CSV table of C-alpha atoms and ligand atoms in Angstrom, one decimal:
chain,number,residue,atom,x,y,z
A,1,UNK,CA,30.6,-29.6,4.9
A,2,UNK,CA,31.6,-32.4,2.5
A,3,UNK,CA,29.2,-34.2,4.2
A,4,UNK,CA,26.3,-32.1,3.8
A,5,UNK,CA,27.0,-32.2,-0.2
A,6,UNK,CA,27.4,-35.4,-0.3
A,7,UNK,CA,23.8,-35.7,1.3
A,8,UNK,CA,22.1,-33.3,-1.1
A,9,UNK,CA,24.0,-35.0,-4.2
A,10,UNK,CA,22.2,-38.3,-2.7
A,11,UNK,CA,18.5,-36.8,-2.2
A,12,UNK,CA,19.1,-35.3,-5.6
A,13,UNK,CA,20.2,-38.3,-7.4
A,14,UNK,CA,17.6,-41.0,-5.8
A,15,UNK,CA,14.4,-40.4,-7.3
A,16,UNK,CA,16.1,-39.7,-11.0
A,17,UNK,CA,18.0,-42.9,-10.4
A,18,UNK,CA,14.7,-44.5,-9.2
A,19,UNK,CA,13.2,-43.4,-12.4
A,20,UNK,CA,16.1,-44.7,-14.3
A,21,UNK,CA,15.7,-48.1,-12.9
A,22,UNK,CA,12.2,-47.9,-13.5
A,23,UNK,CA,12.3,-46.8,-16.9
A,24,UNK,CA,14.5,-49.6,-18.0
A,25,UNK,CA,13.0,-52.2,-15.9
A,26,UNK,CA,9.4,-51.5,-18.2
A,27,UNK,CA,11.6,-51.0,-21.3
A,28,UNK,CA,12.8,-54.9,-20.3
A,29,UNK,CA,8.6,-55.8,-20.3
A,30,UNK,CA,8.4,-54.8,-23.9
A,31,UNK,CA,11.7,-56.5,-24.4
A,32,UNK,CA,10.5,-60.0,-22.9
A,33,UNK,CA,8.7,-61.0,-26.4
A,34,UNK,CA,9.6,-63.5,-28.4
A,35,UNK,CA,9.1,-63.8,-32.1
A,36,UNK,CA,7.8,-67.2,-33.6
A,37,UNK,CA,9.4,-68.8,-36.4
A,38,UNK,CA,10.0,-66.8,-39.3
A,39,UNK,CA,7.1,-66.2,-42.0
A,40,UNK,CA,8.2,-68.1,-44.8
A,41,UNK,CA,5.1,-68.3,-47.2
A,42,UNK,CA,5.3,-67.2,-50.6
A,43,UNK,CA,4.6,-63.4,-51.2
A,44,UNK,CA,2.1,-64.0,-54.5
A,45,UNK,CA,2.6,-61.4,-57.6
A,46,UNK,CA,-0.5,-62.0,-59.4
A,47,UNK,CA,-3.7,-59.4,-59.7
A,48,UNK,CA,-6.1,-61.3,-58.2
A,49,UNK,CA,-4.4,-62.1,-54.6
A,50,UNK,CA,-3.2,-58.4,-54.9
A,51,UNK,CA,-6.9,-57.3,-54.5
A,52,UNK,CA,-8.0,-60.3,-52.4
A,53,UNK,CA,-4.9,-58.5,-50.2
A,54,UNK,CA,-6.9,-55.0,-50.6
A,55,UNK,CA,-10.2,-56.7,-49.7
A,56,UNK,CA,-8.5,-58.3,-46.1
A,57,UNK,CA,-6.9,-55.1,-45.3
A,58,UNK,CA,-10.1,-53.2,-45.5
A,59,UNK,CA,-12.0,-55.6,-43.5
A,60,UNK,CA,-9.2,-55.8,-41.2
A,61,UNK,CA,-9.6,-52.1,-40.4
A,62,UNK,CA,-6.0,-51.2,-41.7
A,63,UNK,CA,-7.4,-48.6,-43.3
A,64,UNK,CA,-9.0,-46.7,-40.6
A,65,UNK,CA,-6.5,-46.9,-38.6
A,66,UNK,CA,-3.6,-45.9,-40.7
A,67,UNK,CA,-5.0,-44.0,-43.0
A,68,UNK,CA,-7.4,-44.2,-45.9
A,69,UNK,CA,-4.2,-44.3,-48.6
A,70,UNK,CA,-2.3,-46.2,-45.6
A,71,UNK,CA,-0.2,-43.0,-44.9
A,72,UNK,CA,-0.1,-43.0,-41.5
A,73,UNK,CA,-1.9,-41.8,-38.7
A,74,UNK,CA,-1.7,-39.6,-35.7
A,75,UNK,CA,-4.0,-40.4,-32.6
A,76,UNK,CA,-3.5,-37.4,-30.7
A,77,UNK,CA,-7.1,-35.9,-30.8
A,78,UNK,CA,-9.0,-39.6,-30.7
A,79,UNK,CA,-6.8,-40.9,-28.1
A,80,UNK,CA,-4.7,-39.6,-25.2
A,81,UNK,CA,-3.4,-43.8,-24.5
A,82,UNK,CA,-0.8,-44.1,-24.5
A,83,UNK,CA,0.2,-40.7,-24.3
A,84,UNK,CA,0.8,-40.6,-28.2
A,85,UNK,CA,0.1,-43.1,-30.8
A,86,UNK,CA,1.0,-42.7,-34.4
A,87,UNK,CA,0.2,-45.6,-36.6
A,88,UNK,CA,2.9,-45.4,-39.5
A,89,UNK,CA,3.1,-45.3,-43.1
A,90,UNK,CA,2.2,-48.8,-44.1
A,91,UNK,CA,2.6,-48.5,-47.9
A,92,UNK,CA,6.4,-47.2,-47.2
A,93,UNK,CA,6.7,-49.8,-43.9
A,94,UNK,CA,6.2,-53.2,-45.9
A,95,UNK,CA,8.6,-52.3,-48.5
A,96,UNK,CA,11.3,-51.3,-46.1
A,97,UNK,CA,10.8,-54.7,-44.1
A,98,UNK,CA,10.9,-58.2,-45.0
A,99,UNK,CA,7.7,-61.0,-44.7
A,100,UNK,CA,9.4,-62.2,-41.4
A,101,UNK,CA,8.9,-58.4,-39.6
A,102,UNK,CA,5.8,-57.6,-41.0
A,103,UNK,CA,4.1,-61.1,-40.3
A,104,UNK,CA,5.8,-60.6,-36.3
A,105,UNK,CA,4.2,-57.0,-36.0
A,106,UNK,CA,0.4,-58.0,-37.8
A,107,UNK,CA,0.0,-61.0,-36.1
A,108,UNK,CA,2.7,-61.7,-33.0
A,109,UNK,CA,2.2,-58.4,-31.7
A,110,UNK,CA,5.9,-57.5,-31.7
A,111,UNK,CA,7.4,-54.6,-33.4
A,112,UNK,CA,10.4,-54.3,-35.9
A,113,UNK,CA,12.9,-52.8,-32.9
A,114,UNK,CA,12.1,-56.0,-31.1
A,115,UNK,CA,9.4,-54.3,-28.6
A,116,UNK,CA,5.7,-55.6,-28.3
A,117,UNK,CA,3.7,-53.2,-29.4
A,118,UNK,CA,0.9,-51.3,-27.5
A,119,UNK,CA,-1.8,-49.8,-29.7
A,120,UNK,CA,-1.9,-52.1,-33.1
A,121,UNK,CA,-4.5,-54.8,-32.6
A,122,UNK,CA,-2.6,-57.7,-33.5
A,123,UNK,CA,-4.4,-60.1,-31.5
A,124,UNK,CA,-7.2,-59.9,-34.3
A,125,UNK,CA,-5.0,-61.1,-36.7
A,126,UNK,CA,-3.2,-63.9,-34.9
A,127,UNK,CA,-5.4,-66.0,-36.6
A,128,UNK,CA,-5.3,-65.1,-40.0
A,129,UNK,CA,-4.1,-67.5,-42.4
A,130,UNK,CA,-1.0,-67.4,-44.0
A,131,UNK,CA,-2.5,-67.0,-47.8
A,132,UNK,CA,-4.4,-64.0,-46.4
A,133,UNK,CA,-1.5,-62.8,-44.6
A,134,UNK,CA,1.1,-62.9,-48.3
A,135,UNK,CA,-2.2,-62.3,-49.9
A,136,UNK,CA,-2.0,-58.7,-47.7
A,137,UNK,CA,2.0,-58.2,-47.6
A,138,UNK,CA,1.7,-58.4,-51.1
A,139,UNK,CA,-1.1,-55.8,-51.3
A,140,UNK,CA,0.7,-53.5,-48.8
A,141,UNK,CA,3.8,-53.4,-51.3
A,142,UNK,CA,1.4,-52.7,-54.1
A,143,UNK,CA,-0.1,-49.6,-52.6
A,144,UNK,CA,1.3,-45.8,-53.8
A,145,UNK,CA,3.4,-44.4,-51.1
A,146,UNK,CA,2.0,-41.4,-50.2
A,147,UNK,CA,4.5,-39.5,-47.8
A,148,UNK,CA,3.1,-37.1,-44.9
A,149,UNK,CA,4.8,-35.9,-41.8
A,150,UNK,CA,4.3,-37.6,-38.7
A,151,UNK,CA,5.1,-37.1,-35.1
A,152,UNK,CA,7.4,-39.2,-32.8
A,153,UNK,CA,4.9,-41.7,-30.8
A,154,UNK,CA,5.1,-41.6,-26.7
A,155,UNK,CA,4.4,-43.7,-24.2
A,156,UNK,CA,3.8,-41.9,-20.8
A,157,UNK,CA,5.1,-42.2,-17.4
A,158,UNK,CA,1.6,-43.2,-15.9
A,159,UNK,CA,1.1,-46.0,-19.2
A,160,UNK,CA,4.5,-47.4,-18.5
A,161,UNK,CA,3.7,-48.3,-14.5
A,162,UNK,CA,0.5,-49.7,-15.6
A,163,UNK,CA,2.5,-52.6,-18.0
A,164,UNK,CA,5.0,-52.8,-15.6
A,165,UNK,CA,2.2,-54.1,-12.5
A,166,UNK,CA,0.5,-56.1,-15.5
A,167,UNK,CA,-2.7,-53.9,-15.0
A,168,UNK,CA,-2.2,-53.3,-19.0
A,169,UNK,CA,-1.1,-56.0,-20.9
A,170,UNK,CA,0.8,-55.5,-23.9
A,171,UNK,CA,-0.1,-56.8,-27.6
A,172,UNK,CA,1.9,-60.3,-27.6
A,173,UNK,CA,0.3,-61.0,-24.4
A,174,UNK,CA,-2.9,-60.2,-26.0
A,175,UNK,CA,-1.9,-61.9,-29.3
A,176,UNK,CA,-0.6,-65.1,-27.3
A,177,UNK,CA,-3.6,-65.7,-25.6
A,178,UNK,CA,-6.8,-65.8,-28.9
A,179,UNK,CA,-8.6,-69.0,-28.4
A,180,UNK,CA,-7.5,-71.4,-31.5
A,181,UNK,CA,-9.7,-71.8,-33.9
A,182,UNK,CA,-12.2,-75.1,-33.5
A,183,UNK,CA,-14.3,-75.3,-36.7
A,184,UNK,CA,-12.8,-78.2,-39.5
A,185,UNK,CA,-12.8,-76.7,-42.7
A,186,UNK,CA,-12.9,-80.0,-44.5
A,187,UNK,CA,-15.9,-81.3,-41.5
A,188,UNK,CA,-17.9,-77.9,-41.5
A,189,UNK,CA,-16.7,-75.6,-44.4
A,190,UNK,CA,-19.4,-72.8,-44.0
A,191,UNK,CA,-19.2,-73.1,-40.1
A,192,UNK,CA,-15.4,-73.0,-40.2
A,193,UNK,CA,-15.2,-70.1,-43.2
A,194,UNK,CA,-17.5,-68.0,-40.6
A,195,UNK,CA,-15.8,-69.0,-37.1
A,196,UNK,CA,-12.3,-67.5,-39.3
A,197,UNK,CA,-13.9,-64.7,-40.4
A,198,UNK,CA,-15.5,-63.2,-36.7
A,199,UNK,CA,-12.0,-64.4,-35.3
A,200,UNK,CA,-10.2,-62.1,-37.7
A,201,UNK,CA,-12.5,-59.0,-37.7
A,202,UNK,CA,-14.8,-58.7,-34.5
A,203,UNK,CA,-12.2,-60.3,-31.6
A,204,UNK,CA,-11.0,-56.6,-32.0
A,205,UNK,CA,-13.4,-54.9,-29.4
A,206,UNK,CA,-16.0,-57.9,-28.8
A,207,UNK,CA,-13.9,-60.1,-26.9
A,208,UNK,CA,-11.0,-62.5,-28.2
A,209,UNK,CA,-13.7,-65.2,-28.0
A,210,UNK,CA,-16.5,-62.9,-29.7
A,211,UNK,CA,-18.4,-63.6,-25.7
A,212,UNK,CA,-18.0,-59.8,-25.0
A,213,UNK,CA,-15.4,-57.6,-23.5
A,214,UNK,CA,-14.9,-54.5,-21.3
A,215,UNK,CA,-12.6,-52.2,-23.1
A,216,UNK,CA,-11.3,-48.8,-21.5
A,217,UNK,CA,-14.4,-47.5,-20.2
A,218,UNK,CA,-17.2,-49.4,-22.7
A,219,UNK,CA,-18.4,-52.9,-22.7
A,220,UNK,CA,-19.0,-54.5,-26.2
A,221,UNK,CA,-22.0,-57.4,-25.8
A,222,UNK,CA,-21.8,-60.8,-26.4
A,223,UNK,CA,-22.6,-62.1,-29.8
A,224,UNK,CA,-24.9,-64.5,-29.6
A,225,UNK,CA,-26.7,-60.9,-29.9
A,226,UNK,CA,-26.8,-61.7,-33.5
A,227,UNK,CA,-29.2,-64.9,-32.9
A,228,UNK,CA,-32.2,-62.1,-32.6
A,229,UNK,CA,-31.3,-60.9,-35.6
A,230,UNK,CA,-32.8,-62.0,-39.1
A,231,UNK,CA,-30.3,-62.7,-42.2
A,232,UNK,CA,-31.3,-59.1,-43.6
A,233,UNK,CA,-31.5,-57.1,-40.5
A,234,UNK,CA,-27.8,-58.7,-39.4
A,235,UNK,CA,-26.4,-57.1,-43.2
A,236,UNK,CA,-27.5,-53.9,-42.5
A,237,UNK,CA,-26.2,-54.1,-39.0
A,238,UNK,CA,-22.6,-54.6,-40.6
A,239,UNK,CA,-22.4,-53.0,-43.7
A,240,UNK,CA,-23.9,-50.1,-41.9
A,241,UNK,CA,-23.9,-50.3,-38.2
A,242,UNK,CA,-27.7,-49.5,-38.0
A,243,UNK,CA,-28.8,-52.1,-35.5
A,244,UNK,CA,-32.3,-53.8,-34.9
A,245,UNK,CA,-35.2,-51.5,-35.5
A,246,UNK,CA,-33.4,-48.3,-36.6
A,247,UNK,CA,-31.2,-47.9,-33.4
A,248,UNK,CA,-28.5,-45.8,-33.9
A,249,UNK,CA,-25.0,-47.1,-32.6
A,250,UNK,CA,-21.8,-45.8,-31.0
A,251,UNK,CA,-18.2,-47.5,-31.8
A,252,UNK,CA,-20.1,-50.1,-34.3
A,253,UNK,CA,-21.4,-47.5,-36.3
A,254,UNK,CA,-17.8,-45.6,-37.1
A,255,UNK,CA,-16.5,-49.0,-37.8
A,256,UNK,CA,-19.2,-51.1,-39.8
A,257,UNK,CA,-19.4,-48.7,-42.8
A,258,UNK,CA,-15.2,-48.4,-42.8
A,259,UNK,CA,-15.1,-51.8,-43.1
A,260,UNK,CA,-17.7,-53.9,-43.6
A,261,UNK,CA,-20.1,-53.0,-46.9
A,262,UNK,CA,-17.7,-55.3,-48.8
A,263,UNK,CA,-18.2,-57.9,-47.0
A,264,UNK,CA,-19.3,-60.8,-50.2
A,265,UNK,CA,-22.8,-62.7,-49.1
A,266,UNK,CA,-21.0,-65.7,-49.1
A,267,UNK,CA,-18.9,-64.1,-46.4
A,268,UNK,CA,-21.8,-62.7,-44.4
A,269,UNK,CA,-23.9,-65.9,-44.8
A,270,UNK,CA,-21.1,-67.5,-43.3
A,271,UNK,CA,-20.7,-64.9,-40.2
A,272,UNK,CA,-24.1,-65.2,-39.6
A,273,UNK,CA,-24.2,-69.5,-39.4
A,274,UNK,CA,-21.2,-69.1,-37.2
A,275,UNK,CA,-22.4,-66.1,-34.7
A,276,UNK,CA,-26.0,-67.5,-34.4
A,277,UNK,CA,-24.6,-71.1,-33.0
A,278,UNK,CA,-23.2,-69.5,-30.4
A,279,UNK,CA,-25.8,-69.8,-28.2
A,280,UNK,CA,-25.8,-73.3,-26.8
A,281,UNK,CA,-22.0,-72.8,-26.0
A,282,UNK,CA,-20.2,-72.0,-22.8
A,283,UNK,CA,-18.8,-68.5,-21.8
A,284,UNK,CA,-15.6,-68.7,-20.2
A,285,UNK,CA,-14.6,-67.0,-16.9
A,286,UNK,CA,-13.1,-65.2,-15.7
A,287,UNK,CA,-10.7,-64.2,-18.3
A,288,UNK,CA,-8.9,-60.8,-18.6
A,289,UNK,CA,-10.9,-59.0,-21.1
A,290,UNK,CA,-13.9,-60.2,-19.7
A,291,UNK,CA,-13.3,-59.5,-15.7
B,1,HEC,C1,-7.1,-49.8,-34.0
B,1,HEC,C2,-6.1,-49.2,-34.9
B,1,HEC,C3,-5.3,-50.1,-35.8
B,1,HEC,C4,-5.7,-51.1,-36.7
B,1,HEC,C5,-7.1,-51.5,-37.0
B,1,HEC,C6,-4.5,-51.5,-37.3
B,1,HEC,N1,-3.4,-50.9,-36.9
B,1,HEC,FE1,-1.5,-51.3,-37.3
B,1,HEC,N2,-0.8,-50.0,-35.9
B,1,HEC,C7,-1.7,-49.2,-35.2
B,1,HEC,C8,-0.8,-48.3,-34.3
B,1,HEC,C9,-1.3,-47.3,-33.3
B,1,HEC,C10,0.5,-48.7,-34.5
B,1,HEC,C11,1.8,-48.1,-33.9
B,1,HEC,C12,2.4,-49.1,-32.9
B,1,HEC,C13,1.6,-49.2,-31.6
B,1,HEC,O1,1.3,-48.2,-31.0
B,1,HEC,O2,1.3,-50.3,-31.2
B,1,HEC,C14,0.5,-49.7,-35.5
B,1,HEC,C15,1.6,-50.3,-36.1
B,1,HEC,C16,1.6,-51.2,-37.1
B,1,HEC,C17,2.8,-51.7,-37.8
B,1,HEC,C18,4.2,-51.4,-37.4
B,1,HEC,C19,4.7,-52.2,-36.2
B,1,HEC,C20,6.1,-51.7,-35.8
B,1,HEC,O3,7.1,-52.3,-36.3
B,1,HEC,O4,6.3,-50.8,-35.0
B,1,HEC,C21,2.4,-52.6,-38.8
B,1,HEC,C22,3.2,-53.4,-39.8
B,1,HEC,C23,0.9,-52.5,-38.8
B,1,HEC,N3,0.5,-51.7,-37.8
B,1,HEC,C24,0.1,-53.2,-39.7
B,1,HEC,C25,-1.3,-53.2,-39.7
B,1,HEC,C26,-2.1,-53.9,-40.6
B,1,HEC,C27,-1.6,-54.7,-41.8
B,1,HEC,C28,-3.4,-53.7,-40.2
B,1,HEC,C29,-4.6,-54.3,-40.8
B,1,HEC,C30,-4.6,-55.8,-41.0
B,1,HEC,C31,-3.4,-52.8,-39.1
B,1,HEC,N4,-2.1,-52.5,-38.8
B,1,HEC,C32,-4.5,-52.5,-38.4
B,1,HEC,C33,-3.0,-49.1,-35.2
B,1,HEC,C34,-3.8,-50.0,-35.9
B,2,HEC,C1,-13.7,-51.5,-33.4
B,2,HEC,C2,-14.6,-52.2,-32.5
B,2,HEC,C3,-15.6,-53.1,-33.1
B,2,HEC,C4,-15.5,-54.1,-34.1
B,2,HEC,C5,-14.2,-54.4,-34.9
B,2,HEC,C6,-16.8,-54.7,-34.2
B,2,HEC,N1,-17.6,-54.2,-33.3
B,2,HEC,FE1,-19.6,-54.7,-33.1
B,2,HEC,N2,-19.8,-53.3,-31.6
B,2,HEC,C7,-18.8,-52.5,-31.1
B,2,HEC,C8,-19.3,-51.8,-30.0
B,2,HEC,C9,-18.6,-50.8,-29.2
B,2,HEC,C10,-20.7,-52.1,-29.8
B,2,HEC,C11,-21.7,-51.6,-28.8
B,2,HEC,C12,-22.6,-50.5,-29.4
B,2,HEC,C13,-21.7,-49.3,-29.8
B,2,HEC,O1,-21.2,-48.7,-28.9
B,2,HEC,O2,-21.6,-49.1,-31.0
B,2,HEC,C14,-21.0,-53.1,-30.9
B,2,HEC,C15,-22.2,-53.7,-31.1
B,2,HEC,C16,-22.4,-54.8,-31.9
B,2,HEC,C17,-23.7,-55.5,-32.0
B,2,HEC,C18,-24.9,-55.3,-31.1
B,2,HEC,C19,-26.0,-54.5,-31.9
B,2,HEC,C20,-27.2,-54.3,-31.0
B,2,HEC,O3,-28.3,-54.8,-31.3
B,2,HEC,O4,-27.1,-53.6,-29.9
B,2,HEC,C21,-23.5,-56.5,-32.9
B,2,HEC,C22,-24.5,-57.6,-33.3
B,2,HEC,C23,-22.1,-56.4,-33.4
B,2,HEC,N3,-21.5,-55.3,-32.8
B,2,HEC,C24,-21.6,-57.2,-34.4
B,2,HEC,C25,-20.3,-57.1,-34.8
B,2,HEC,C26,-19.7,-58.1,-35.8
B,2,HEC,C27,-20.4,-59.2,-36.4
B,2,HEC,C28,-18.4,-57.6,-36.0
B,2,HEC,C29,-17.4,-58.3,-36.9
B,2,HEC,C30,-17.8,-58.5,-38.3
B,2,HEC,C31,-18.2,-56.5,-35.2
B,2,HEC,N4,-19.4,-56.2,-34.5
B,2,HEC,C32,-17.0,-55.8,-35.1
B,2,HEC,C33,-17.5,-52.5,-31.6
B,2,HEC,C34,-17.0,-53.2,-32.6
């Protein structure tokens, strides 16, 4: 008889301890990051890097994505990845962490419990500088709290087993591998100004190398698109998201007029040098967002 409960005990006990082991075995893949050296550049206090701090996070998309007075965000109804995402409270986030945290979670893609993180696109700020980054920390700690409830985020079952078989790669694998940056500032200011810029703010969905991506189920083109655009048509395109001729957008058109109608011309003239000498250059391949 003792045998027989011993039996069902076991048939009982092996799957949960199966999921046990498997649940901390993908815990350990969000634990394998490591953060680089500590952010140590001055946080500025004056007026004028407190709004050049406002102008990078709207450009950056912070906005949109946690919330137009930085409040937080749940993704429930525009995404079911990765089960739940809730973007929090940045306002109330930077002052409760310190420059090293917040500099490891916007651009190293690891979060302040140690864990890379899933949703945040960090690998669209590895590359910004480190005066735009204090210029932004200090912006964040500038901004009203403004306090709303928000749910517990979750990360699924199904989500999990696709970061443990590497099928989904988390945001310090994505962070770790953005191109560096080529362009001289001193050499080729404009070009290099431009190259920064698209490496901070369109590396998001078209590709960490702007050359295009396939994302979820959409493909974002290549954009040496913009070389068939004039100076004036490739403005409205991004402070807008109106392309060539009238057409009417998907993705680009939620985004552009979020983030983009700030953009100063001296920032779009120097998008535009940069995206349209593109063309003579190379596409690599294959690389993972680009299979
Ligand atoms: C596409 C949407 C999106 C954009 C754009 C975005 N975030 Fe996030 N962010 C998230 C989500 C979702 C999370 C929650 C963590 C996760 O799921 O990866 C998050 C988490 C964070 C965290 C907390 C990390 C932790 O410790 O858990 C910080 C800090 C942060 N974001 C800062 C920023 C800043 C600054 C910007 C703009 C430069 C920005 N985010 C832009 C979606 C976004
Ligand atoms: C959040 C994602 C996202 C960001 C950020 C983004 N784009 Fe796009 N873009 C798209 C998608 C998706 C498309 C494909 C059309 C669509 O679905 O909107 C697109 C299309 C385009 C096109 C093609 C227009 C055409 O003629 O068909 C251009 C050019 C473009 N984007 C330029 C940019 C530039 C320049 C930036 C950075 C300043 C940028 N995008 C940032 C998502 C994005």
């Amino acid at each position: 008889m003792r045998i027989f409960i011993l039996i069902a005990a076991a048939i009982v006990a092996a799957p949960l301890l199966g999921l046990g082991g498997f649940y901390l075995l993908s815990e350990a893949k969000f634990r394998e990051v490591t953060r680089d050296s500590p952010f140590e550049a001055a946080i500025p206090t004056d007026a004028t890097s407190i709004e050049h701090g406002r102008h990078v996070a709207r450009t950056r998309g912070c906005f949109g994505c946690h919330g137009q007075q930085l409040q937080g965000k749940d993704f429930d109804e525009q995404w079911d990845w990765p089960e739940r995402a809730v973007a929090p409270n940045l306002a109330l986030y930077a002052r409760e962490h310190d420059d090293a945290t917040l500099e490891a979670a916007i651009r190293q893609g690891v979060g302040a419990n140690g864990k890379a993180l899933i949703s945040m696109p960090s690998y669209n700020f590895a590359r910004m500088s480190d005066d735009d980054l204090a210029a932004l920390i200090a912006f964040l700690r500038s901004a009203p709290v403004v306090e709303i409830d928000l749910p517990k985020p979750k990360l699924g079952w199904g989500v999990r087993w696709t970061f443990f078989t590497g099928e989904e790669k988390h945001m310090a694998e994505w962070a770790d591998a953005v191109p560096p940056l080529r362009f001289d500032g001193e050499e080729e200011p404009q070009r290099a100004h431009g190259e920064y810029l698209a490496m901070t703010m369109c590396n998001e969905c078209h590709g960490l190398d702007l050359r295009g991506a396939t994302l979820w189920d959409a493909v974002t083109p290549d954009l040496i698109v913009v070389s068939a655009y004039s100076r004036e048509e490739f403005e409205k395109l991004i402070t807008t998201g109106v392309a060539m001729n009238g057409r009417e957008l998907g993705l680009m058109r939620l985004v552009a007029p979020d983030r983009f109608p700030e953009l100063t011309d001296e920032e779009i003239d120097a998008l535009y040098l940069h995206l349209t000498s593109l063309v003579d250059e190379p596409v690599p391949s294959p690389v993972f967002w680009r299979p």
